[in-house]
XYZ file of C-alpha atoms in Angstrom:
752
model
C -24.912 9.001 -73.366
C -25.011 5.406 -72.132
C -26.953 4.161 -75.146
C -24.658 6.007 -77.546
C -21.563 4.613 -75.814
C -22.928 1.058 -75.907
C -23.865 1.221 -79.599
C -20.550 2.752 -80.689
C -18.422 0.458 -78.555
C -20.209 -2.803 -79.386
C -20.264 -1.964 -83.108
C -16.521 -1.297 -83.128
C -15.941 -4.410 -81.008
C -17.755 -6.732 -83.407
C -15.840 -5.351 -86.384
C -12.527 -5.301 -84.522
C -12.772 -8.861 -83.204
C -13.850 -10.243 -86.580
C -11.004 -8.507 -88.373
C -8.361 -9.488 -85.832
C -9.369 -13.161 -86.073
C -9.098 -12.929 -89.859
C -5.696 -11.222 -89.540
C -4.328 -13.932 -87.244
C -5.436 -16.609 -89.725
C -3.771 -14.657 -92.535
C -0.536 -14.379 -90.559
C -0.448 -18.094 -89.789
C -1.031 -18.940 -93.458
C 1.628 -16.405 -94.412
C 4.240 -17.899 -92.080
C 3.582 -21.359 -93.517
C 4.765 -20.091 -96.900
C 8.323 -20.165 -95.561
C 10.634 -23.131 -95.908
C 10.976 -25.659 -93.068
C 13.947 -25.550 -90.716
C 16.072 -28.531 -89.659
C 14.118 -30.751 -87.287
C 14.347 -29.597 -83.675
C 16.548 -26.612 -84.432
C 13.911 -24.133 -83.243
C 12.064 -26.244 -80.691
C 14.821 -27.991 -78.729
C 14.908 -27.551 -74.944
C 11.506 -25.886 -74.492
C 12.200 -25.170 -70.816
C 15.325 -23.190 -71.665
C 13.480 -21.376 -74.435
C 10.669 -20.421 -72.086
C 13.189 -19.250 -69.499
C 14.984 -17.198 -72.158
C 11.723 -15.588 -73.270
C 10.776 -14.766 -69.686
C 14.214 -13.338 -68.945
C 14.368 -11.231 -72.101
C 10.864 -9.871 -71.656
C 10.747 -9.231 -67.923
C 14.382 -8.139 -67.801
C 14.148 -6.204 -71.079
C 17.743 -7.326 -71.495
C 18.220 -5.570 -74.855
C 16.066 -2.485 -74.349
C 17.549 -1.602 -70.986
C 20.908 -0.957 -72.643
C 19.309 2.270 -73.840
C 18.712 3.804 -70.401
C 15.566 5.925 -70.209
C 14.158 4.367 -73.379
C 14.468 0.886 -71.890
C 12.769 1.792 -68.633
C 9.935 3.637 -70.390
C 9.377 0.756 -72.810
C 9.369 -1.763 -69.945
C 6.398 -0.067 -68.306
C 4.572 0.200 -71.634
C 5.165 -3.500 -72.325
C 4.125 -4.565 -68.823
C 1.053 -2.370 -69.093
C 0.070 -3.961 -72.412
C 0.440 -7.432 -70.908
C -1.252 -6.866 -67.530
C -3.898 -4.154 -68.062
C -6.425 -6.157 -70.169
C -8.608 -6.655 -67.034
C -9.370 -2.944 -67.327
C -10.940 -3.685 -70.739
C -13.351 -6.148 -69.132
C -14.069 -3.633 -66.407
C -14.827 -0.924 -68.984
C -17.321 -3.165 -70.791
C -19.124 -3.685 -67.481
C -19.130 0.059 -66.832
C -20.984 0.665 -70.094
C -23.994 -1.080 -68.600
C -23.517 -0.214 -64.918
C -21.369 2.795 -64.131
C -20.137 1.551 -60.754
C -19.511 -2.029 -61.916
C -16.240 -3.656 -60.845
C -14.605 -6.980 -61.537
C -15.795 -9.809 -59.286
C -13.498 -10.890 -56.453
C -10.512 -8.664 -57.294
C -12.325 -5.491 -58.264
C -12.380 -4.126 -54.711
C -9.115 -5.743 -53.629
C -6.747 -2.972 -52.598
C -3.499 -4.586 -53.894
C -5.109 -5.060 -57.327
C -6.389 -1.480 -57.366
C -2.973 -0.155 -56.356
C -1.321 -2.182 -59.116
C -3.721 -0.849 -61.768
C -3.167 2.698 -60.545
C 0.615 2.373 -60.603
C 0.959 0.540 -63.938
C -1.674 2.764 -65.535
C 0.274 5.856 -64.526
C 3.682 4.457 -65.484
C 2.412 3.184 -68.844
C 1.056 6.636 -69.621
C 4.264 8.347 -68.532
C 6.329 5.715 -70.348
C 4.605 6.173 -73.688
C 4.707 9.950 -73.255
C 8.475 9.665 -72.782
C 8.832 7.568 -75.935
C 6.680 10.031 -77.872
C 8.871 12.942 -76.822
C 12.036 11.021 -77.713
C 10.700 10.232 -81.181
C 9.488 13.794 -81.755
C 12.837 15.270 -80.718
C 15.083 12.732 -82.430
C 14.642 13.716 -86.063
C 15.137 17.482 -85.613
C 18.158 16.933 -83.351
C 19.664 14.159 -85.496
C 18.774 14.939 -89.099
C 19.149 12.499 -91.959
C 21.033 9.280 -91.368
C 21.939 10.202 -87.801
C 18.423 9.417 -86.590
C 17.694 5.781 -85.861
C 14.098 6.490 -86.945
C 15.136 7.567 -90.462
C 13.144 5.466 -92.912
C 10.628 4.190 -90.348
C 6.900 4.403 -91.086
C 6.032 7.414 -88.968
C 2.239 7.440 -89.172
C 2.145 3.913 -87.781
C 4.469 4.747 -84.905
C 2.614 7.928 -83.994
C -0.732 6.131 -84.261
C 0.353 3.381 -81.864
C 1.895 5.816 -79.400
C -1.120 8.131 -79.273
C -3.467 5.156 -78.901
C -1.532 3.901 -75.886
C -1.449 7.390 -74.395
C -5.222 7.833 -74.783
C -5.920 4.399 -73.295
C -3.617 5.087 -70.358
C -5.304 8.434 -69.780
C -8.737 6.777 -69.958
C -7.726 4.214 -67.324
C -6.722 6.970 -64.909
C -9.871 8.978 -65.622
C -12.064 5.937 -65.016
C -10.258 5.235 -61.757
C -11.014 8.766 -60.580
C -14.669 8.439 -61.602
C -14.926 5.035 -59.877
C -13.715 6.601 -56.646
C -16.274 9.381 -56.932
C -19.098 6.904 -57.572
C -18.010 4.762 -54.620
C -18.137 7.769 -52.333
C -14.455 7.985 -51.508
C -14.115 11.181 -49.477
C -10.655 10.739 -48.014
C -7.300 9.420 -49.111
C -7.225 5.652 -49.680
C -4.329 3.516 -50.839
C -6.516 2.009 -53.569
C -6.634 5.474 -55.205
C -3.146 6.675 -54.370
C -2.585 7.918 -57.951
C -6.062 9.002 -58.981
C -7.105 10.575 -55.661
C -6.816 14.148 -57.039
C -9.246 13.104 -59.807
C -11.538 11.467 -57.227
C -11.624 14.749 -55.343
C -12.301 16.742 -58.518
C -15.129 14.484 -59.671
C -16.577 14.171 -56.175
C -18.215 17.588 -56.436
C -20.212 16.649 -59.545
C -23.707 15.267 -59.565
C -24.234 11.501 -59.724
C -25.753 11.646 -63.221
C -22.851 13.700 -64.539
C -20.335 11.285 -63.078
C -22.187 8.313 -64.567
C -22.240 9.942 -68.002
C -18.544 10.640 -67.707
C -17.982 6.959 -66.900
C -19.918 5.937 -70.030
C -17.948 8.453 -72.086
C -14.492 7.421 -70.877
C -15.363 3.721 -71.095
C -16.345 4.367 -74.711
C -13.112 6.296 -75.302
C -11.021 3.496 -73.805
C -12.785 0.641 -75.613
C -13.384 2.577 -78.837
C -9.712 3.547 -79.066
C -8.739 -0.066 -78.363
C -11.015 -1.319 -81.134
C -9.903 1.348 -83.630
C -6.344 0.202 -82.924
C -7.413 -3.412 -83.423
C -9.168 -2.650 -86.704
C -6.198 -0.674 -88.018
C -3.740 -3.393 -87.042
C -5.924 -6.123 -88.528
C -6.114 -4.279 -91.845
C -2.322 -3.806 -91.888
C -0.760 -7.152 -90.997
C 2.608 -5.809 -92.145
C 2.440 -3.115 -89.434
C 5.425 -4.313 -87.436
C 5.361 -1.436 -84.965
C 2.037 -2.848 -83.719
C 2.297 -6.561 -84.462
C 5.645 -6.898 -82.670
C 3.632 -6.765 -79.430
C 2.362 -10.230 -80.286
C 5.014 -11.640 -82.617
C 8.005 -10.766 -80.437
C 7.096 -13.557 -78.032
C 7.246 -16.420 -80.572
C 10.174 -14.790 -82.368
C 12.232 -14.804 -79.173
C 11.050 -18.293 -78.202
C 12.066 -19.690 -81.613
C 15.439 -17.888 -81.662
C 18.470 -19.805 -82.828
C 19.937 -20.533 -79.389
C 17.570 -21.916 -76.763
C 19.593 -20.515 -73.869
C 19.477 -16.986 -75.165
C 22.719 -16.330 -77.020
C 22.465 -14.041 -80.043
C 22.444 -15.479 -83.558
C 26.146 -14.648 -83.807
C 29.335 -16.691 -84.043
C 28.617 -19.519 -86.474
C 26.542 -19.139 -89.590
C 23.791 -21.688 -90.063
C 24.487 -24.373 -92.678
C 22.841 -23.817 -96.038
C 19.630 -25.822 -96.199
C 17.144 -26.910 -98.821
C 13.738 -28.181 -97.811
C 14.763 -27.965 -94.173
C 17.816 -30.217 -94.554
C 21.491 -29.126 -94.550
C 23.099 -29.459 -97.976
C 26.009 -31.888 -98.203
C 27.894 -30.976 -101.356
C 29.575 -34.369 -101.495
C 26.244 -36.119 -102.011
C 23.772 -33.482 -103.205
C 24.083 -34.424 -106.872
C 24.328 -38.173 -106.313
C 20.584 -38.626 -106.683
C 17.995 -37.303 -109.117
C 16.663 -34.776 -106.592
C 19.892 -32.819 -106.616
C 18.738 -30.584 -109.436
C 15.791 -29.425 -107.318
C 18.002 -28.390 -104.411
C 17.566 -24.736 -103.502
C 20.944 -23.000 -103.128
C 20.416 -19.915 -101.013
C 17.527 -17.484 -101.406
C 16.418 -16.020 -104.726
C 12.729 -15.513 -103.913
C 11.167 -14.348 -100.661
C 9.391 -17.706 -100.258
C 12.813 -19.386 -100.090
C 13.355 -17.897 -96.640
C 12.420 -20.144 -93.760
C 9.224 -19.566 -91.794
C 11.472 -18.119 -89.072
C 12.746 -15.608 -91.607
C 9.209 -14.532 -92.480
C 8.466 -14.268 -88.763
C 11.582 -12.111 -88.350
C 10.419 -9.722 -91.065
C 6.943 -9.290 -89.572
C 8.305 -8.790 -86.051
C 10.486 -5.780 -86.886
C 9.273 -2.797 -84.865
C 11.310 -0.262 -86.885
C 13.048 1.021 -83.744
C 16.284 1.551 -85.688
C 18.708 0.314 -83.037
C 20.327 -1.905 -85.666
C 20.552 1.018 -88.065
C 22.152 3.313 -85.489
C 24.979 0.823 -84.902
C 25.537 -0.388 -88.481
C 29.009 0.568 -89.815
C 27.763 0.578 -93.398
C 24.891 2.972 -92.676
C 27.114 5.192 -90.535
C 29.576 5.640 -93.399
C 27.099 6.599 -96.111
C 26.420 3.203 -97.667
C 22.956 2.070 -98.755
C 22.673 -0.774 -96.238
C 20.446 -0.235 -93.239
C 19.576 -3.511 -91.490
C 16.226 -1.993 -90.521
C 15.331 -0.872 -94.040
C 16.464 -4.224 -95.457
C 14.162 -6.136 -93.098
C 11.327 -3.676 -93.776
C 11.775 -4.130 -97.543
C 11.657 -7.908 -97.197
C 8.596 -7.633 -94.937
C 6.684 -5.351 -97.293
C 7.592 -7.460 -100.315
C 6.653 -10.742 -98.643
C 3.254 -9.465 -97.522
C 2.531 -7.865 -100.880
C 3.423 -11.098 -102.691
C 1.554 -13.350 -100.239
C -1.819 -13.444 -102.108
C 0.001 -14.698 -105.200
C 1.858 -17.368 -103.239
C -1.224 -18.442 -101.286
C -2.997 -19.012 -104.598
C -0.286 -21.499 -105.569
C 1.912 -19.112 -107.481
C 5.659 -19.443 -107.739
C 8.434 -20.026 -110.230
C 10.354 -23.191 -111.028
C 14.156 -23.211 -111.239
C 13.741 -22.618 -114.985
C 11.547 -19.567 -114.344
C 8.252 -21.160 -115.380
C 5.032 -20.394 -113.510
C 3.873 -23.203 -111.194
C 0.232 -22.116 -110.964
C -2.380 -22.199 -113.699
C -4.244 -19.153 -114.969
C -7.350 -20.427 -113.203
C -5.542 -20.496 -109.865
C -4.283 -16.965 -110.323
C -7.420 -15.371 -111.778
C -8.558 -13.924 -108.413
C -5.126 -12.705 -107.324
C -4.975 -8.878 -107.091
C -2.993 -7.174 -109.830
C -0.703 -5.596 -107.228
C 0.288 -9.041 -105.931
C 0.941 -10.315 -109.467
C 3.117 -7.272 -110.132
C 4.996 -7.816 -106.857
C 5.661 -11.425 -107.842
C 7.523 -10.252 -110.934
C 10.011 -8.173 -108.943
C 13.476 -9.735 -108.575
C 14.507 -10.177 -104.955
C 17.997 -8.835 -105.742
C 18.119 -6.132 -108.352
C 18.891 -2.499 -109.002
C 16.362 0.310 -108.922
C 16.163 0.124 -112.721
C 15.326 -3.581 -112.438
C 12.666 -2.855 -109.792
C 14.578 -5.074 -107.390
C 13.553 -5.482 -103.757
C 17.129 -5.422 -102.430
C 19.810 -3.511 -104.325
C 23.080 -5.434 -104.817
C 24.985 -2.570 -103.185
C 22.865 -3.096 -100.061
C 23.665 -6.795 -100.035
C 27.418 -6.391 -100.492
C 27.843 -3.517 -98.022
C 27.425 -5.832 -95.031
C 30.524 -6.636 -92.967
C 28.645 -9.250 -90.878
C 29.927 -7.397 -87.803
C 26.857 -8.463 -85.820
C 25.942 -5.024 -84.447
C 22.406 -5.338 -85.828
C 21.804 -8.783 -84.334
C 23.330 -7.807 -80.991
C 21.130 -4.710 -80.694
C 17.798 -6.049 -81.954
C 15.304 -6.206 -79.053
C 13.182 -8.879 -80.771
C 15.999 -11.199 -81.908
C 15.861 -10.734 -85.678
C 18.669 -12.671 -87.374
C 19.802 -10.178 -90.005
C 23.143 -11.769 -90.897
C 21.657 -15.178 -91.653
C 19.207 -13.614 -94.117
C 21.866 -11.494 -95.797
C 24.210 -14.448 -96.231
C 21.381 -16.636 -97.563
C 20.760 -14.074 -100.306
C 24.500 -13.849 -100.995
C 24.670 -17.636 -101.345
C 22.295 -17.642 -104.286
C 24.021 -14.689 -105.920
C 27.457 -16.314 -105.649
C 26.677 -19.965 -106.288
C 23.956 -19.697 -108.937
C 24.232 -16.242 -110.493
C 28.012 -15.736 -110.040
C 27.063 -12.143 -109.279
C 29.377 -10.600 -106.712
C 32.069 -7.872 -106.582
C 34.788 -8.769 -109.039
C 37.649 -8.259 -106.565
C 36.300 -11.098 -104.432
C 36.692 -13.418 -107.411
C 40.469 -13.170 -107.114
C 40.274 -14.257 -103.492
C 38.066 -17.240 -104.389
C 40.398 -18.355 -107.195
C 43.418 -18.133 -104.901
C 41.648 -20.218 -102.279
C 40.701 -22.848 -104.823
C 44.203 -23.102 -106.280
C 46.531 -22.312 -103.363
C 44.406 -22.591 -100.232
C 45.031 -18.983 -99.140
C 43.544 -15.622 -100.238
C 46.864 -14.262 -101.510
C 47.604 -17.202 -103.793
C 51.052 -17.774 -102.268
C 52.847 -21.114 -102.201
C 52.160 -23.249 -99.145
C 55.872 -23.404 -98.268
C 55.718 -19.702 -97.475
C 53.486 -20.465 -94.500
C 56.628 -21.514 -92.620
C 58.894 -18.626 -93.618
C 58.155 -16.664 -90.431
C 59.681 -19.449 -88.302
C 63.111 -18.503 -89.679
C 62.736 -15.045 -88.137
C 62.548 -16.164 -84.488
C 65.448 -17.208 -82.271
C 64.098 -20.621 -81.289
C 62.887 -23.751 -82.981
C 59.167 -23.915 -83.734
C 57.918 -27.509 -83.794
C 56.153 -28.335 -87.056
C 53.696 -31.222 -87.341
C 54.857 -33.752 -89.881
C 58.347 -32.320 -90.014
C 59.971 -32.001 -86.586
C 57.231 -33.824 -84.647
C 54.932 -36.628 -85.734
C 51.716 -35.361 -84.178
C 50.342 -33.088 -81.475
C 50.419 -35.588 -78.633
C 53.827 -34.175 -77.665
C 52.660 -30.568 -77.094
C 50.014 -28.642 -75.151
C 48.638 -26.573 -78.002
C 48.381 -26.473 -81.734
C 48.996 -22.871 -82.719
C 46.770 -22.255 -85.736
C 48.691 -19.429 -87.390
C 46.168 -18.785 -90.153
C 46.713 -17.317 -93.599
C 47.211 -13.716 -92.502
C 49.430 -14.638 -89.589
C 51.709 -16.657 -91.844
C 51.649 -14.615 -95.039
C 50.821 -10.948 -94.335
C 53.807 -8.909 -93.151
C 51.994 -6.884 -90.495
C 50.159 -9.895 -89.121
C 53.408 -11.879 -89.040
C 54.637 -9.515 -86.322
C 51.780 -10.714 -84.133
C 52.564 -14.324 -84.977
C 56.210 -13.978 -83.997
C 55.395 -12.031 -80.822
C 52.871 -14.611 -79.662
C 55.163 -17.537 -80.445
C 57.966 -15.864 -78.492
C 55.669 -15.278 -75.530
C 54.687 -18.943 -75.504
C 58.345 -19.892 -75.612
C 59.198 -17.546 -72.728
C 56.307 -18.937 -70.686
C 57.446 -22.499 -71.282
C 54.269 -23.495 -73.111
C 54.852 -26.305 -75.579
C 53.184 -25.778 -78.931
C 53.469 -26.701 -82.567
C 52.209 -25.395 -85.875
C 50.899 -27.138 -88.951
C 53.355 -27.990 -91.683
C 51.910 -25.892 -94.469
C 49.294 -28.384 -95.650
C 46.545 -26.497 -93.816
C 44.346 -24.158 -95.805
C 42.203 -21.119 -95.124
C 39.521 -21.989 -92.588
C 36.867 -20.781 -95.034
C 35.562 -17.774 -93.102
C 35.685 -15.331 -96.008
C 34.194 -17.563 -98.724
C 31.408 -18.649 -96.382
C 30.420 -15.088 -95.519
C 30.738 -14.093 -99.145
C 28.200 -16.825 -99.893
C 30.337 -19.617 -101.370
C 29.177 -22.431 -99.103
C 30.584 -25.079 -101.421
C 34.127 -23.734 -101.141
C 33.752 -23.353 -97.385
C 32.760 -26.995 -96.986
C 35.621 -28.097 -99.222
C 38.224 -26.137 -97.254
C 36.734 -27.079 -93.905
C 36.593 -30.794 -94.603
C 40.210 -30.820 -95.809
C 41.299 -28.926 -92.694
C 39.327 -31.211 -90.397
C 41.012 -34.252 -91.935
C 44.415 -32.564 -91.562
C 43.705 -31.580 -87.949
C 42.446 -35.001 -86.992
C 45.571 -36.574 -88.430
C 47.731 -34.081 -86.537
C 45.930 -34.897 -83.301
C 46.612 -38.571 -83.843
C 43.075 -39.560 -84.754
C 42.296 -42.464 -87.017
C 38.745 -42.399 -88.348
C 38.785 -46.162 -88.738
C 40.088 -46.931 -85.248
C 37.966 -45.538 -82.400
C 40.595 -46.562 -79.818
C 43.123 -44.028 -81.110
C 40.847 -41.000 -80.808
C 41.888 -38.371 -78.308
C 39.318 -36.904 -75.908
C 37.998 -33.587 -77.218
C 39.407 -31.788 -74.163
C 42.946 -32.669 -75.285
C 42.480 -31.334 -78.805
C 43.562 -27.807 -77.915
C 43.997 -25.110 -80.533
C 45.009 -21.483 -80.010
C 44.503 -18.911 -82.770
C 45.580 -15.289 -83.154
C 42.894 -14.610 -85.767
C 39.333 -14.236 -84.422
C 37.971 -15.366 -87.781
C 39.933 -18.626 -87.605
C 39.018 -18.919 -83.926
C 35.306 -18.495 -84.665
C 35.292 -20.820 -87.666
C 37.182 -23.722 -86.089
C 35.414 -23.428 -82.718
C 31.869 -22.750 -83.897
C 31.500 -23.877 -87.503
C 33.714 -26.929 -87.890
C 31.485 -28.885 -85.469
C 28.765 -28.627 -88.138
C 31.010 -30.854 -90.289
C 32.230 -33.159 -87.530
C 35.320 -31.253 -86.390
C 35.242 -30.838 -82.613
C 38.130 -29.034 -80.937
C 38.823 -26.912 -77.877
C 39.732 -23.529 -79.338
C 40.827 -20.366 -77.552
C 42.009 -16.976 -78.695
C 45.592 -15.969 -78.042
C 44.530 -13.136 -75.716
C 42.708 -15.662 -73.527
C 45.808 -17.828 -73.259
C 48.094 -14.844 -72.606
C 45.807 -13.581 -69.844
C 45.917 -17.042 -68.284
C 49.703 -17.151 -68.460
C 49.936 -13.732 -66.793
C 47.558 -14.843 -64.047
C 49.710 -17.943 -63.465
C 52.865 -15.837 -63.252
C 54.425 -17.452 -66.301
C 54.504 -14.096 -68.063
C 55.413 -11.088 -65.942
C 55.198 -7.625 -67.583
C 57.920 -5.492 -66.007
C 59.207 -2.987 -68.560
C 57.032 0.127 -68.819
C 55.489 0.884 -72.199
C 54.691 4.567 -71.943
C 51.763 6.173 -73.683
C 48.025 6.529 -74.048
C 46.446 3.467 -75.641
C 42.979 2.779 -76.991
C 41.797 -0.732 -77.801
C 39.677 -1.660 -80.808
C 37.354 -4.665 -80.321
C 37.460 -7.077 -83.273
C 33.863 -7.970 -84.145
C 34.505 -11.701 -84.390
C 36.264 -11.745 -81.039
C 33.917 -9.384 -79.207
C 30.325 -9.429 -80.400
C 30.467 -12.820 -82.060
C 32.271 -14.619 -79.223
C 31.899 -12.287 -76.206
C 35.650 -12.024 -75.552
C 36.065 -8.502 -74.210
C 37.998 -8.837 -70.959
C 41.286 -10.687 -71.752
C 42.766 -8.067 -74.128
C 41.933 -5.291 -71.700
C 43.392 -7.184 -68.748
C 46.624 -7.726 -70.671
C 46.809 -4.007 -71.443
C 46.055 -3.256 -67.809
C 48.993 -5.403 -66.648
C 51.540 -3.636 -68.862
C 53.215 -0.886 -66.777
C 53.098 2.638 -68.152
C 50.086 2.242 -70.410
C 47.102 4.512 -69.865
C 44.012 2.997 -71.443
C 41.127 5.112 -72.719
C 38.114 3.594 -74.431
C 36.709 4.891 -77.669
C 33.102 6.033 -77.536
C 32.010 2.887 -79.363
C 33.516 -0.129 -77.632
C 32.709 -3.632 -76.402
C 29.114 -4.530 -77.404
C 28.813 -1.273 -79.326
C 32.272 -1.479 -80.844
C 32.598 -0.202 -84.413
C 33.751 -2.536 -87.179
C 37.092 -2.069 -88.982
C 35.399 -2.885 -92.296
C 37.090 -6.213 -93.084
C 34.473 -8.761 -91.990
C 31.968 -10.513 -94.222
C 34.708 -10.939 -96.876
C 34.863 -7.130 -97.187
C 38.626 -7.499 -96.618
C 38.842 -8.521 -100.264
C 36.456 -5.935 -101.753
C 36.853 -2.253 -102.528
C 34.803 0.383 -100.712
C 33.457 2.629 -103.442
C 30.466 4.130 -101.644
C 30.644 6.626 -98.810
C 33.431 6.952 -96.281
C 35.776 4.020 -95.708
C 34.767 2.198 -92.541
C 38.353 1.888 -91.323
C 38.780 5.651 -91.681
C 35.670 6.248 -89.599
C 37.022 3.980 -86.880
C 40.489 5.534 -86.937
C 38.991 9.035 -86.773
C 37.263 7.965 -83.579
C 40.532 6.609 -82.206
C 42.504 9.711 -83.181
C 39.994 11.940 -81.395
C 41.557 10.608 -78.164
C 45.044 11.623 -79.348
C 46.501 8.202 -78.483
C 50.091 7.032 -78.810
C 49.026 3.465 -79.499
C 45.992 1.896 -81.164
C 45.793 -1.749 -80.219
C 43.694 -4.656 -81.411
C 43.706 -8.468 -81.405
C 42.923 -9.442 -84.993
C 45.108 -9.511 -88.119
C 42.287 -8.184 -90.315
C 41.704 -5.271 -87.936
C 45.456 -4.690 -87.742
C 45.700 -4.342 -91.516
C 42.649 -2.105 -91.832
C 43.588 0.197 -88.973
C 47.234 0.401 -90.071
C 46.252 1.296 -93.629
C 44.041 4.097 -92.382
C 46.580 5.446 -89.868
C 49.333 5.414 -92.491
C 47.084 7.243 -94.913
C 46.328 9.895 -92.329
C 50.033 10.223 -91.504
C 50.726 10.925 -95.159
C 47.993 13.568 -95.139
C 49.302 15.109 -91.921
C 46.177 14.140 -89.970
C 47.944 11.782 -87.561
C 51.180 12.082 -85.611
C 54.084 10.108 -87.041
C 54.761 8.347 -83.753
C 51.370 6.664 -83.426
C 51.556 2.865 -83.520
C 48.995 0.214 -84.451
C 49.897 -3.071 -82.750
C 48.457 -6.318 -81.478
C 48.198 -6.692 -77.704
C 50.717 -9.552 -77.877
C 53.333 -7.173 -79.240
C 52.778 -4.820 -76.313
C 53.041 -7.673 -73.853
C 56.261 -8.961 -75.398
C 57.774 -5.488 -75.226
C 57.022 -5.375 -71.513
C 57.975 -8.960 -70.689
C 61.377 -8.993 -72.370
C 63.698 -6.238 -71.164
C 66.159 -6.991 -73.908
C 65.661 -9.169 -76.922
C 68.118 -11.949 -76.169
C 67.963 -15.315 -77.850
C 65.148 -17.209 -76.189
C 67.414 -20.234 -75.716
C 69.476 -18.139 -73.282
C 66.499 -16.945 -71.251
C 64.752 -19.152 -68.750
C 60.981 -18.914 -68.298
C 60.059 -16.727 -65.304
C 59.341 -18.518 -62.069
């Protein structure tokens, strides 16, 4: 038995170690195929990055949101990281059955730790196995987060871990029997029943059992290693190693998700400046977006290989949940499989020029497998008929809501990759949903998505009972007021959103807060064109707005002495998309401002006693979290606190709220595109709201307001919703409670 165990184990070990070394080399070479990233963007503040990695791993900060699953996975992960000493011990036991590790082998605390973690790892993986086995039958089709995952790989990994955990416990029991343990000892507090059972066997039998279970433990480990080494695209296994660098190299060193701002479009690791990109001869070689898998950065390729196919992103995706072809998990898996299949071709020097000509010679490609050559011919974006890797309907279904990024336990940056592919489609191929073209033309010609004249931006000011200061008309600049109120295109031009604008302005007036608005020369912040993929138009709009804002704040680019401190450049916005763009993306182009959302300011004014809700607003209310306010910018509390201060309101949360809030369907420029596949996302969200039988559905975003109102009105017409239900912004509710009667604001003094 001993000789057999030694031969089998050492043979598997030699093969396994050789293959795993080769696989690691292959992975490193594969990652180097990706494009560089801007200098320092992934390596800044190494201490913070290391702290973030430690916190996310030891705290399992993402996984633990899933209750039992998180706890079970934590023990499995800790076991994988800390039980390797048992591998060394098992090798020793092949040659000497009662061998133990030097120094710590007989140390009781170490033995107790191995016993406890060995047991909990085994129970943890058993729990995860049961959950996976029960999930598909109980949640058929799209409802299962495992739908589309590679099942044989997942089952293989789970059963391997279970067998190894079982072998550890068996070996502990056999060790106790060999060491003559005849009474309870703390060192064997888990395996003592096994010690007792094995204690009645003969010494030779126990020794043979040690050789057998050592072989089982090490042989299973090596079979796992060989399988993983031969399948370097096996994310469910490789994430155990790749998750650590993927988290360390995440976008934000201090741990924030890759949400909020989009990354600037880069070529060769440098951000593209559209004012200068064509000034030199190299401009024609600039890569606009991603049209081939090798155009992704090395971090993108690392993302793809790290995906563990857990499906948390898929379970939260609004597109997937409404019958559309986009699953963030399946998209990443498709990119992973394609990139690995194409890798031999790329490593041989293959690739296409901008004109579509082959870079490599026939000699370079002569040893490339036919499968890799065939994979290289597949278009990255293309229909099933075109043999495309990613179908256009998948690409354009994304609302950039951020649910996938927020849920991913290994920090994959789905939105960045989707937008990079959109950028190429829009800017080079001009291939995007036709309805979005109208929005782009209106932005180019009129500076707003509706194509309305700029003078109409001020029309709403005629509908309030007080004077609204306008920069460049009634005041020279913003030095005379506390805030610039950035009204935004929807707030100024869309009838439903204008109600929010007027309510918020009236609340500021009641509270005695001085503010002003722009004079109509401002343009769309560029949120929609940027998320559609038109980076050029975004930069154009943003730079014009930054110049307009700086002038309004009294800045002179040529005179440093006139510049205001950043802290005094205060902007408040009612649109989360404007809020996110000005606060998080304008700094990429030199525009630095202090930006808050209107719910944050209103909460502050209530806390200061400048706004006092007194009139009851009766009814049951449910609040919808705008994605770009909530997930992208972590503003969850202020709207709820405002609702909580309004007398008479009874708040009830929808099932999906806060971090797991469900999108309205308007983000990612989807506001300007038709939904032709599956159920409309806004209808899905409204159905969830109506299940509570509310009197009021509230939100804090003009896009959400439009989408939810459209759905509610449609359901009213179909008799599926009560006629009295309202869809309103939280500012409208607050105004209704603050002002007992709508008297001219000039006749009402601000509350003490």
